[in-house]
Amino acid sequence: MSRLTAEDRAMLQRTIDSYTSKTDGVPGLVCSVVDASGDVIFESASGTRAVRSALPMSHDTVFWIASCTKLLTAIAAMQLVEQAGFSYSFLSMKLKRWSEPIGIMEDANRENDIFGQPLVNQPGEKWEYGVSMDWVGRLIERVTGMSLGAYFEQKICSPLRMRKTTFCPTADMKANLAFLHERTANGQIQLRENGHLLSTPLRASSEEEASSILHSGGAGLFSTPSDYCRMCARLPAVLLELTEAPTEIIAAFLNHGTHLKTGHQLLQRETLNEMLKNQIPEHPNFARNLPPAAKPSFINSAPEMYPQPENEAQGWGLSFFKLLSDGPTGRSAGSIWWSGLANLVWWADVERGIGGVFASQILPFGDPEFFACQAAVEAQLYSALSINAGSEK
């Protein structure tokens, strides 16, 4: 694997700083990029945790990662597929009664907002983005008899040394939290007027309060980019069948899903292959011709999710978008990625053996400044790695 030079890293840092330093750009951004061995290729913490503040972004800054939570929930579910025969594609007539609207919530809250939703499609019947991963999280809790957070900690986070990934941030994590911002209609950046979207776990100050927090498998986790990269790094590694001595972080994946020192098995190779398979080949344009956003304060309207020249076919794995052809920034065909509502993106490039996270905290999703920065840095990163790889031959 080629490496970045000091000049390359300085170039990437200048690009990021150009967005975080300008008025109404990106208040703060943390980026972490790793290779298949788990080594850090590039990392940056730029800007501040709150607009017009002196609180610097750092690699310990904690983010609400929103829908980036879905990858952990999918991994947990696939562990149960292996261990307990848990099915992720089934049809249940008992769920038919949930296909009708149930009226106005008298006590509306986050949990009711999710689990009070009518069933739109029978499981396995149709692909549609929604709250299905929250239901998967609830099923994991029912099957295991554990809270989703406790299951994550025991089966994913602790074995992979992800020490700052949780539904219930500790006092130290809260002290390092990135503030949630919003971009107004005239393009100005400000702290979100109504506070944090997930205020309940941030207000919890006792075990009793923490125990009542909804563990949303679709969007409830708080984490750091470096923590998340520990998990993303494993996806390219196991599939490339690397044989060099690994760091402990990716040892489980390099040894066919089993950690050499602890004997802990995260996922089998066959299971990962199933997760990476395009699950909806009959819908190659599922992320195009999108309808206008229902809530413009949460999501910017866009005609398509991931623009590619010539409108190449696109795919969907188990909890993530899959590229079926090379991407415009340099990602290889087969790369997978997903994002979070507050403008975060993770990706894993299986062929090139690299992946990473770009993290900010801005609403609505699809922030033009954040995604322009992410695309520019990613394109420069791939270009530099390709040039360096050529010079090493």
mmCIF file of C-alpha atoms in Angstrom:
data_model
loop_
_atom_site.group_PDB
_atom_site.id
_atom_site.type_symbol
_atom_site.label_atom_id
_atom_site.label_comp_id
_atom_site.label_asym_id
_atom_site.label_seq_id
_atom_site.Cartn_x
_atom_site.Cartn_y
_atom_site.Cartn_z
ATOM 1 C CA MET A 1 0.000 0.000 0.000
ATOM 2 C CA SER A 2 1.469 3.367 -1.018
ATOM 3 C CA ARG A 3 1.742 6.145 1.526
ATOM 4 C CA LEU A 4 1.165 9.876 1.482
ATOM 5 C CA THR A 5 4.151 12.173 1.587
ATOM 6 C CA ALA A 6 4.423 15.083 3.998
ATOM 7 C CA GLU A 7 3.568 17.357 1.070
ATOM 8 C CA ASP A 8 0.456 15.298 0.309
ATOM 9 C CA ARG A 9 -0.765 15.550 3.894
ATOM 10 C CA ALA A 10 -0.105 19.281 3.952
ATOM 11 C CA MET A 11 -2.119 19.680 0.733
ATOM 12 C CA LEU A 12 -5.080 17.765 2.178
ATOM 13 C CA GLN A 13 -4.911 19.790 5.375
ATOM 14 C CA ARG A 14 -4.915 23.068 3.439
ATOM 15 C CA THR A 15 -8.012 21.982 1.543
ATOM 16 C CA ILE A 16 -9.878 21.111 4.736
ATOM 17 C CA ASP A 17 -8.751 24.309 6.462
ATOM 18 C CA SER A 18 -9.988 26.365 3.528
ATOM 19 C CA TYR A 19 -13.525 25.174 4.274
ATOM 20 C CA THR A 20 -13.395 25.415 8.060
ATOM 21 C CA SER A 21 -11.786 28.858 8.109
ATOM 22 C CA LYS A 22 -14.158 30.695 5.804
ATOM 23 C CA THR A 23 -17.315 32.440 6.965
ATOM 24 C CA ASP A 24 -20.319 30.103 6.782
ATOM 25 C CA GLY A 25 -18.213 27.228 5.563
ATOM 26 C CA VAL A 26 -17.942 24.096 7.721
ATOM 27 C CA PRO A 27 -17.502 25.120 11.394
ATOM 28 C CA GLY A 28 -15.453 22.049 12.193
ATOM 29 C CA LEU A 29 -14.532 18.764 10.561
ATOM 30 C CA VAL A 30 -12.706 15.629 11.635
ATOM 31 C CA CYS A 31 -11.380 13.218 9.029
ATOM 32 C CA SER A 32 -9.725 9.843 9.509
ATOM 33 C CA VAL A 33 -8.508 7.571 6.702
ATOM 34 C CA VAL A 34 -7.068 4.096 7.259
ATOM 35 C CA ASP A 35 -5.692 1.281 5.132
ATOM 36 C CA ALA A 36 -6.554 -2.401 5.276
ATOM 37 C CA SER A 37 -3.909 -3.035 7.923
ATOM 38 C CA GLY A 38 -5.561 -0.522 10.226
ATOM 39 C CA ASP A 39 -2.755 2.020 9.863
ATOM 40 C CA VAL A 40 -3.775 5.666 9.648
ATOM 41 C CA ILE A 41 -3.078 7.110 6.196
ATOM 42 C CA PHE A 42 -4.316 10.589 7.010
ATOM 43 C CA GLU A 43 -6.187 12.294 9.798
ATOM 44 C CA SER A 44 -7.234 15.845 10.441
ATOM 45 C CA ALA A 45 -9.155 17.829 13.034
ATOM 46 C CA SER A 46 -9.922 21.302 11.741
ATOM 47 C CA GLY A 47 -12.061 24.187 12.913
ATOM 48 C CA THR A 48 -14.080 24.382 16.105
ATOM 49 C CA ARG A 49 -16.731 22.323 17.852
ATOM 50 C CA ALA A 50 -19.106 25.292 17.769
ATOM 51 C CA VAL A 51 -19.327 28.156 15.314
ATOM 52 C CA ARG A 52 -17.642 31.353 16.492
ATOM 53 C CA SER A 53 -16.158 29.581 19.510
ATOM 54 C CA ALA A 54 -12.631 28.800 20.651
ATOM 55 C CA LEU A 55 -13.379 25.105 21.299
ATOM 56 C CA PRO A 56 -11.092 23.276 18.848
ATOM 57 C CA MET A 57 -12.029 20.130 16.999
ATOM 58 C CA SER A 58 -9.814 17.190 17.988
ATOM 59 C CA HIS A 59 -9.566 13.476 17.338
ATOM 60 C CA ASP A 60 -11.384 12.973 20.647
ATOM 61 C CA THR A 61 -14.349 15.082 19.534
ATOM 62 C CA VAL A 62 -17.581 13.105 19.822
ATOM 63 C CA PHE A 63 -20.196 13.198 17.063
ATOM 64 C CA TRP A 64 -23.781 12.060 16.832
ATOM 65 C CA ILE A 65 -23.251 9.688 13.909
ATOM 66 C CA ALA A 66 -26.942 9.272 13.030
ATOM 67 C CA SER A 67 -27.464 6.731 10.211
ATOM 68 C CA CYS A 68 -23.845 5.603 10.377
ATOM 69 C CA THR A 69 -25.299 3.583 13.284
ATOM 70 C CA LYS A 70 -26.910 1.272 10.745
ATOM 71 C CA LEU A 71 -23.660 -0.529 9.923
ATOM 72 C CA LEU A 72 -23.229 -1.726 13.515
ATOM 73 C CA THR A 73 -26.851 -2.844 13.668
ATOM 74 C CA ALA A 74 -26.414 -4.792 10.432
ATOM 75 C CA ILE A 75 -23.236 -6.454 11.736
ATOM 76 C CA ALA A 76 -25.024 -7.390 14.959
ATOM 77 C CA ALA A 77 -27.943 -8.852 13.023
ATOM 78 C CA MET A 78 -25.621 -10.863 10.789
ATOM 79 C CA GLN A 79 -23.849 -12.229 13.848
ATOM 80 C CA LEU A 80 -27.220 -13.580 14.934
ATOM 81 C CA VAL A 81 -27.795 -15.019 11.460
ATOM 82 C CA GLU A 82 -24.628 -17.046 12.038
ATOM 83 C CA GLN A 83 -25.209 -17.914 15.673
ATOM 84 C CA ALA A 84 -28.955 -18.260 16.111
ATOM 85 C CA GLY A 85 -30.515 -18.669 12.687
ATOM 86 C CA PHE A 86 -31.874 -15.106 12.821
ATOM 87 C CA SER A 87 -33.508 -14.265 9.481
ATOM 88 C CA TYR A 88 -33.204 -10.899 7.759
ATOM 89 C CA SER A 89 -35.611 -11.720 4.928
ATOM 90 C CA PHE A 90 -38.985 -13.107 5.898
ATOM 91 C CA LEU A 91 -42.725 -12.640 5.489
ATOM 92 C CA SER A 92 -45.002 -12.624 8.529
ATOM 93 C CA MET A 93 -48.765 -12.409 8.249
ATOM 94 C CA LYS A 94 -48.851 -11.566 11.967
ATOM 95 C CA LEU A 95 -47.395 -8.186 11.029
ATOM 96 C CA LYS A 96 -50.224 -7.489 8.600
ATOM 97 C CA ARG A 97 -52.146 -5.461 11.183
ATOM 98 C CA TRP A 98 -49.259 -2.974 11.296
ATOM 99 C CA SER A 99 -49.856 -2.053 7.668
ATOM 100 C CA GLU A 100 -52.614 0.422 8.570
ATOM 101 C CA PRO A 101 -52.154 3.933 10.045
ATOM 102 C CA ILE A 102 -52.874 4.058 13.780
ATOM 103 C CA GLY A 103 -53.799 7.707 14.219
ATOM 104 C CA ILE A 104 -52.295 10.616 16.144
ATOM 105 C CA MET A 105 -49.868 9.932 18.983
ATOM 106 C CA GLU A 106 -51.153 11.296 22.287
ATOM 107 C CA ASP A 107 -47.699 11.046 23.838
ATOM 108 C CA ALA A 108 -45.377 11.590 20.900
ATOM 109 C CA ASN A 109 -41.678 11.054 21.545
ATOM 110 C CA ARG A 110 -38.680 9.612 19.723
ATOM 111 C CA GLU A 111 -39.657 6.009 20.516
ATOM 112 C CA ASN A 112 -43.246 6.487 19.411
ATOM 113 C CA ASP A 113 -42.057 8.318 16.306
ATOM 114 C CA ILE A 114 -40.161 5.172 15.301
ATOM 115 C CA PHE A 115 -42.113 2.227 16.637
ATOM 116 C CA GLY A 116 -45.519 3.835 16.127
ATOM 117 C CA GLN A 117 -44.989 3.954 12.372
ATOM 118 C CA PRO A 118 -47.280 1.706 10.323
ATOM 119 C CA LEU A 119 -45.646 -1.126 8.414
ATOM 120 C CA VAL A 120 -45.239 0.152 4.860
ATOM 121 C CA ASN A 121 -44.073 -3.136 3.300
ATOM 122 C CA GLN A 122 -43.916 -6.728 4.420
ATOM 123 C CA PRO A 123 -40.327 -7.679 5.412
ATOM 124 C CA GLY A 124 -38.432 -8.839 2.333
ATOM 125 C CA GLU A 125 -41.098 -7.471 0.010
ATOM 126 C CA LYS A 126 -39.623 -4.149 -1.130
ATOM 127 C CA TRP A 127 -36.589 -1.896 -0.680
ATOM 128 C CA GLU A 128 -37.426 1.437 0.919
ATOM 129 C CA TYR A 129 -35.295 3.624 3.163
ATOM 130 C CA GLY A 130 -36.920 4.236 6.534
ATOM 131 C CA VAL A 131 -36.995 3.077 10.150
ATOM 132 C CA SER A 132 -36.522 -0.621 9.379
ATOM 133 C CA MET A 133 -33.076 -0.741 11.019
ATOM 134 C CA ASP A 134 -34.621 0.517 14.248
ATOM 135 C CA TRP A 135 -36.903 -2.495 14.119
ATOM 136 C CA VAL A 136 -33.889 -4.718 13.455
ATOM 137 C CA GLY A 137 -32.310 -3.286 16.598
ATOM 138 C CA ARG A 138 -35.455 -4.066 18.571
ATOM 139 C CA LEU A 139 -35.452 -7.634 17.222
ATOM 140 C CA ILE A 140 -31.809 -8.029 18.292
ATOM 141 C CA GLU A 141 -32.835 -6.987 21.801
ATOM 142 C CA ARG A 142 -35.704 -9.500 21.827
ATOM 143 C CA VAL A 143 -33.540 -12.362 20.563
ATOM 144 C CA THR A 144 -30.593 -11.706 22.892
ATOM 145 C CA GLY A 145 -32.380 -10.410 25.984
ATOM 146 C CA MET A 146 -29.880 -7.515 26.032
ATOM 147 C CA SER A 147 -30.177 -3.837 25.258
ATOM 148 C CA LEU A 148 -28.800 -2.998 21.827
ATOM 149 C CA GLY A 149 -26.065 -0.905 23.417
ATOM 150 C CA ALA A 150 -25.010 -3.746 25.702
ATOM 151 C CA TYR A 151 -24.913 -6.132 22.742
ATOM 152 C CA PHE A 152 -22.822 -3.692 20.698
ATOM 153 C CA GLU A 153 -20.395 -3.258 23.584
ATOM 154 C CA GLN A 154 -19.976 -6.988 24.194
ATOM 155 C CA LYS A 155 -19.893 -8.262 20.613
ATOM 156 C CA ILE A 156 -18.515 -5.381 18.528
ATOM 157 C CA CYS A 157 -17.084 -2.390 20.379
ATOM 158 C CA SER A 158 -15.083 -4.082 23.120
ATOM 159 C CA PRO A 159 -13.448 -6.711 20.857
ATOM 160 C CA LEU A 160 -12.515 -4.003 18.333
ATOM 161 C CA ARG A 161 -11.369 -1.527 21.010
ATOM 162 C CA MET A 162 -14.041 1.002 20.072
ATOM 163 C CA ARG A 163 -14.084 2.760 23.428
ATOM 164 C CA LYS A 164 -16.070 5.846 22.482
ATOM 165 C CA THR A 165 -19.088 4.437 20.699
ATOM 166 C CA THR A 166 -22.327 4.391 22.682
ATOM 167 C CA PHE A 167 -25.996 5.341 22.830
ATOM 168 C CA CYS A 168 -25.398 6.978 26.223
ATOM 169 C CA PRO A 169 -22.408 9.361 26.171
ATOM 170 C CA THR A 170 -20.333 9.539 29.344
ATOM 171 C CA ALA A 171 -19.582 12.838 31.058
ATOM 172 C CA ASP A 172 -16.187 12.944 29.346
ATOM 173 C CA MET A 173 -17.772 12.314 25.948
ATOM 174 C CA LYS A 174 -20.350 15.056 26.537
ATOM 175 C CA ALA A 175 -17.532 17.454 27.414
ATOM 176 C CA ASN A 176 -15.980 16.741 23.987
ATOM 177 C CA LEU A 177 -19.221 16.795 22.007
ATOM 178 C CA ALA A 178 -19.402 18.650 18.701
ATOM 179 C CA PHE A 179 -22.326 21.084 18.753
ATOM 180 C CA LEU A 180 -25.142 20.588 16.264
ATOM 181 C CA HIS A 181 -25.454 23.401 13.714
ATOM 182 C CA GLU A 182 -27.960 24.386 11.071
ATOM 183 C CA ARG A 183 -27.544 26.232 7.797
ATOM 184 C CA THR A 184 -30.267 28.793 7.282
ATOM 185 C CA ALA A 185 -32.057 29.438 3.998
ATOM 186 C CA ASN A 186 -29.662 32.317 3.264
ATOM 187 C CA GLY A 187 -26.629 30.070 3.762
ATOM 188 C CA GLN A 188 -25.568 31.219 7.214
ATOM 189 C CA ILE A 189 -24.275 28.732 9.786
ATOM 190 C CA GLN A 190 -25.576 28.935 13.343
ATOM 191 C CA LEU A 191 -26.082 26.666 16.333
ATOM 192 C CA ARG A 192 -29.317 24.739 15.938
ATOM 193 C CA GLU A 193 -32.070 26.915 17.339
ATOM 194 C CA ASN A 194 -33.880 24.057 19.076
ATOM 195 C CA GLY A 195 -30.749 22.465 20.494
ATOM 196 C CA HIS A 196 -29.502 18.973 19.772
ATOM 197 C CA LEU A 197 -31.813 16.642 17.890
ATOM 198 C CA LEU A 198 -30.936 13.819 20.302
ATOM 199 C CA SER A 199 -31.118 15.809 23.522
ATOM 200 C CA THR A 200 -32.433 13.008 25.765
ATOM 201 C CA PRO A 201 -29.193 10.982 26.024
ATOM 202 C CA LEU A 202 -27.234 14.214 26.431
ATOM 203 C CA ARG A 203 -29.408 15.294 29.369
ATOM 204 C CA ALA A 204 -29.284 11.930 31.142
ATOM 205 C CA SER A 205 -27.318 12.292 34.373
ATOM 206 C CA SER A 206 -28.208 9.102 36.251
ATOM 207 C CA GLU A 207 -28.289 5.377 35.539
ATOM 208 C CA GLU A 208 -32.069 5.470 35.796
ATOM 209 C CA GLU A 209 -32.316 8.181 33.139
ATOM 210 C CA ALA A 210 -29.761 6.401 30.948
ATOM 211 C CA SER A 211 -31.708 3.142 31.174
ATOM 212 C CA SER A 212 -34.768 4.807 29.643
ATOM 213 C CA ILE A 213 -32.934 5.999 26.518
ATOM 214 C CA LEU A 214 -34.055 4.483 23.235
ATOM 215 C CA HIS A 215 -31.236 2.522 21.605
ATOM 216 C CA SER A 216 -32.019 3.438 18.017
ATOM 217 C CA GLY A 217 -30.378 0.921 15.703
ATOM 218 C CA GLY A 218 -30.995 3.281 12.826
ATOM 219 C CA ALA A 219 -29.571 6.547 14.103
ATOM 220 C CA GLY A 220 -28.827 6.644 17.834
ATOM 221 C CA LEU A 221 -25.072 6.245 18.321
ATOM 222 C CA PHE A 222 -22.450 8.770 19.374
ATOM 223 C CA SER A 223 -18.865 8.043 18.352
ATOM 224 C CA THR A 224 -15.565 9.430 17.074
ATOM 225 C CA PRO A 225 -14.255 9.053 13.502
ATOM 226 C CA SER A 226 -11.177 7.148 14.705
ATOM 227 C CA ASP A 227 -13.372 4.715 16.638
ATOM 228 C CA TYR A 228 -15.564 4.131 13.607
ATOM 229 C CA CYS A 229 -12.551 3.600 11.354
ATOM 230 C CA ARG A 230 -11.513 0.661 13.500
ATOM 231 C CA MET A 231 -14.572 -1.111 12.175
ATOM 232 C CA CYS A 232 -14.477 0.178 8.580
ATOM 233 C CA ALA A 233 -10.872 -0.957 8.185
ATOM 234 C CA ARG A 234 -11.931 -4.568 8.563
ATOM 235 C CA LEU A 235 -14.191 -4.670 5.543
ATOM 236 C CA PRO A 236 -11.434 -4.366 2.904
ATOM 237 C CA ALA A 237 -8.970 -6.484 4.868
ATOM 238 C CA VAL A 238 -10.861 -9.731 5.128
ATOM 239 C CA LEU A 239 -11.990 -9.711 1.523
ATOM 240 C CA LEU A 240 -8.551 -9.006 0.112
ATOM 241 C CA GLU A 241 -7.189 -11.995 2.065
ATOM 242 C CA LEU A 242 -4.141 -10.085 3.224
ATOM 243 C CA THR A 243 -1.432 -12.227 4.818
ATOM 244 C CA GLU A 244 0.917 -9.666 6.343
ATOM 245 C CA ALA A 245 1.088 -9.408 10.120
ATOM 246 C CA PRO A 246 -1.927 -7.312 11.149
ATOM 247 C CA THR A 247 -2.434 -4.891 13.981
ATOM 248 C CA GLU A 248 -4.759 -6.172 16.694
ATOM 249 C CA ILE A 249 -7.470 -3.878 15.389
ATOM 250 C CA ILE A 250 -8.036 -5.894 12.212
ATOM 251 C CA ALA A 251 -6.776 -9.266 13.409
ATOM 252 C CA ALA A 252 -10.289 -10.685 13.606
ATOM 253 C CA PHE A 253 -11.008 -10.004 9.952
ATOM 254 C CA LEU A 254 -7.630 -11.096 8.641
ATOM 255 C CA ASN A 255 -8.023 -14.460 10.348
ATOM 256 C CA HIS A 256 -11.338 -15.240 8.646
ATOM 257 C CA GLY A 257 -13.299 -13.259 11.249
ATOM 258 C CA THR A 258 -11.603 -14.666 14.370
ATOM 259 C CA HIS A 259 -9.289 -12.638 16.616
ATOM 260 C CA LEU A 260 -6.031 -14.586 17.001
ATOM 261 C CA LYS A 261 -5.397 -13.521 20.604
ATOM 262 C CA THR A 262 -8.889 -13.582 22.074
ATOM 263 C CA GLY A 263 -10.529 -16.160 19.834
ATOM 264 C CA HIS A 264 -13.391 -13.703 19.328
ATOM 265 C CA GLN A 265 -15.185 -14.119 16.015
ATOM 266 C CA LEU A 266 -16.860 -11.000 14.669
ATOM 267 C CA LEU A 267 -18.238 -12.286 11.358
ATOM 268 C CA GLN A 268 -17.434 -15.125 9.011
ATOM 269 C CA ARG A 269 -16.015 -14.330 5.579
ATOM 270 C CA GLU A 270 -19.109 -15.761 3.894
ATOM 271 C CA THR A 271 -21.301 -13.467 5.975
ATOM 272 C CA LEU A 272 -19.320 -10.399 4.944
ATOM 273 C CA ASN A 273 -19.603 -11.445 1.309
ATOM 274 C CA GLU A 274 -23.371 -11.652 1.741
ATOM 275 C CA MET A 275 -23.461 -8.168 3.275
ATOM 276 C CA LEU A 276 -21.470 -6.790 0.337
ATOM 277 C CA LYS A 277 -23.660 -8.423 -2.301
ATOM 278 C CA ASN A 278 -25.936 -6.079 -4.245
ATOM 279 C CA GLN A 279 -29.318 -6.859 -2.716
ATOM 280 C CA ILE A 280 -31.425 -4.949 -5.253
ATOM 281 C CA PRO A 281 -30.021 -5.619 -8.764
ATOM 282 C CA GLU A 282 -33.502 -5.050 -10.156
ATOM 283 C CA HIS A 283 -33.351 -1.398 -9.005
ATOM 284 C CA PRO A 284 -30.115 0.051 -10.495
ATOM 285 C CA ASN A 285 -31.457 3.625 -10.258
ATOM 286 C CA PHE A 286 -32.970 3.499 -6.775
ATOM 287 C CA ALA A 287 -30.948 6.562 -5.708
ATOM 288 C CA ARG A 288 -31.958 8.726 -8.665
ATOM 289 C CA ASN A 289 -34.998 10.866 -9.485
ATOM 290 C CA LEU A 290 -35.571 11.439 -5.795
ATOM 291 C CA PRO A 291 -38.730 13.230 -4.606
ATOM 292 C CA PRO A 292 -38.455 16.611 -2.845
ATOM 293 C CA ALA A 293 -37.445 16.412 0.812
ATOM 294 C CA ALA A 294 -40.425 16.040 3.146
ATOM 295 C CA LYS A 295 -38.605 18.003 5.877
ATOM 296 C CA PRO A 296 -36.282 20.629 4.342
ATOM 297 C CA SER A 297 -34.970 21.506 7.807
ATOM 298 C CA PHE A 298 -33.525 17.975 7.994
ATOM 299 C CA ILE A 299 -32.619 17.125 4.393
ATOM 300 C CA ASN A 300 -31.799 19.202 1.330
ATOM 301 C CA SER A 301 -33.594 18.115 -1.815
ATOM 302 C CA ALA A 302 -31.344 16.579 -4.454
ATOM 303 C CA PRO A 303 -32.089 14.823 -7.751
ATOM 304 C CA GLU A 304 -29.827 11.885 -6.898
ATOM 305 C CA MET A 305 -27.864 10.535 -3.981
ATOM 306 C CA TYR A 306 -24.487 9.822 -5.601
ATOM 307 C CA PRO A 307 -24.046 11.406 -9.046
ATOM 308 C CA GLN A 308 -22.019 9.360 -11.521
ATOM 309 C CA PRO A 309 -21.309 10.098 -15.190
ATOM 310 C CA GLU A 310 -23.441 8.184 -17.687
ATOM 311 C CA ASN A 311 -25.834 7.161 -14.885
ATOM 312 C CA GLU A 312 -24.094 3.852 -14.215
ATOM 313 C CA ALA A 313 -26.054 1.209 -12.316
ATOM 314 C CA GLN A 314 -25.791 1.454 -8.532
ATOM 315 C CA GLY A 315 -26.410 -1.059 -5.773
ATOM 316 C CA TRP A 316 -27.300 -1.549 -2.122
ATOM 317 C CA GLY A 317 -25.733 -3.974 0.346
ATOM 318 C CA LEU A 318 -26.977 -4.813 3.817
ATOM 319 C CA SER A 319 -27.051 -1.278 5.307
ATOM 320 C CA PHE A 320 -24.964 0.622 2.764
ATOM 321 C CA PHE A 321 -24.750 2.018 -0.765
ATOM 322 C CA LYS A 322 -22.554 0.028 -3.159
ATOM 323 C CA LEU A 323 -20.743 1.382 -6.215
ATOM 324 C CA LEU A 324 -20.939 -0.951 -9.197
ATOM 325 C CA SER A 325 -18.477 1.169 -11.188
ATOM 326 C CA ASP A 326 -15.659 3.542 -10.286
ATOM 327 C CA GLY A 327 -16.681 6.731 -8.507
ATOM 328 C CA PRO A 328 -15.807 10.293 -9.577
ATOM 329 C CA THR A 329 -13.425 10.915 -6.652
ATOM 330 C CA GLY A 330 -11.407 7.746 -7.230
ATOM 331 C CA ARG A 331 -13.351 5.098 -5.342
ATOM 332 C CA SER A 332 -13.148 1.686 -6.985
ATOM 333 C CA ALA A 333 -16.100 -0.336 -8.187
ATOM 334 C CA GLY A 334 -17.315 -2.391 -5.248
ATOM 335 C CA SER A 335 -16.707 0.406 -2.752
ATOM 336 C CA ILE A 336 -19.382 0.808 -0.100
ATOM 337 C CA TRP A 337 -20.458 3.891 1.819
ATOM 338 C CA TRP A 338 -23.168 5.545 3.809
ATOM 339 C CA SER A 339 -23.804 8.761 5.652
ATOM 340 C CA GLY A 340 -25.401 10.385 8.675
ATOM 341 C CA LEU A 341 -28.083 13.069 8.863
ATOM 342 C CA ALA A 342 -25.750 15.653 10.434
ATOM 343 C CA ASN A 343 -23.432 15.443 7.394
ATOM 344 C CA LEU A 344 -21.079 12.568 8.085
ATOM 345 C CA VAL A 345 -19.809 10.056 5.514
ATOM 346 C CA TRP A 346 -17.943 6.752 5.836
ATOM 347 C CA TRP A 347 -16.621 4.632 3.002
ATOM 348 C CA ALA A 348 -14.636 1.439 2.474
ATOM 349 C CA ASP A 349 -12.877 0.777 -0.824
ATOM 350 C CA VAL A 350 -12.448 -2.981 -0.964
ATOM 351 C CA GLU A 351 -10.225 -3.064 -4.058
ATOM 352 C CA ARG A 352 -7.825 -0.351 -2.902
ATOM 353 C CA GLY A 353 -7.914 -1.456 0.736
ATOM 354 C CA ILE A 354 -8.680 1.950 2.228
ATOM 355 C CA GLY A 355 -11.600 3.577 3.975
ATOM 356 C CA GLY A 356 -12.412 6.485 6.173
ATOM 357 C CA VAL A 357 -14.798 8.899 7.822
ATOM 358 C CA PHE A 358 -15.541 12.583 7.302
ATOM 359 C CA ALA A 359 -17.552 14.058 10.171
ATOM 360 C CA SER A 360 -19.294 17.356 10.817
ATOM 361 C CA GLN A 361 -22.476 18.327 12.690
ATOM 362 C CA ILE A 362 -24.665 20.393 10.388
ATOM 363 C CA LEU A 363 -28.327 20.215 9.404
ATOM 364 C CA PRO A 364 -29.880 19.816 6.923
ATOM 365 C CA PHE A 365 -28.234 16.776 5.341
ATOM 366 C CA GLY A 366 -26.609 17.330 1.975
ATOM 367 C CA ASP A 367 -24.773 20.446 3.110
ATOM 368 C CA PRO A 368 -23.049 21.847 -0.001
ATOM 369 C CA GLU A 369 -19.944 23.068 1.844
ATOM 370 C CA PHE A 370 -19.381 19.772 3.662
ATOM 371 C CA PHE A 371 -19.818 17.599 0.587
ATOM 372 C CA ALA A 372 -17.675 19.895 -1.561
ATOM 373 C CA CYS A 373 -14.902 19.590 1.031
ATOM 374 C CA GLN A 374 -15.279 15.825 1.318
ATOM 375 C CA ALA A 375 -15.220 15.328 -2.458
ATOM 376 C CA ALA A 376 -12.194 17.593 -2.926
ATOM 377 C CA VAL A 377 -10.167 15.904 -0.189
ATOM 378 C CA GLU A 378 -11.104 12.419 -1.338
ATOM 379 C CA ALA A 379 -10.143 13.171 -4.945
ATOM 380 C CA GLN A 380 -6.799 14.623 -3.836
ATOM 381 C CA LEU A 381 -6.219 11.612 -1.581
ATOM 382 C CA TYR A 382 -6.801 9.058 -4.336
ATOM 383 C CA SER A 383 -4.742 11.054 -6.814
ATOM 384 C CA ALA A 384 -1.797 11.289 -4.426
ATOM 385 C CA LEU A 385 -1.949 7.584 -3.583
ATOM 386 C CA SER A 386 -2.052 6.663 -7.277
ATOM 387 C CA ILE A 387 0.914 8.907 -8.090
ATOM 388 C CA ASN A 388 2.910 7.525 -5.176
ATOM 389 C CA ALA A 389 2.056 3.944 -6.132
ATOM 390 C CA GLY A 390 3.343 4.594 -9.651
ATOM 391 C CA SER A 391 6.592 6.080 -8.380
ATOM 392 C CA GLU A 392 7.199 3.021 -6.185
ATOM 393 C CA LYS A 393 7.229 0.634 -9.158
#
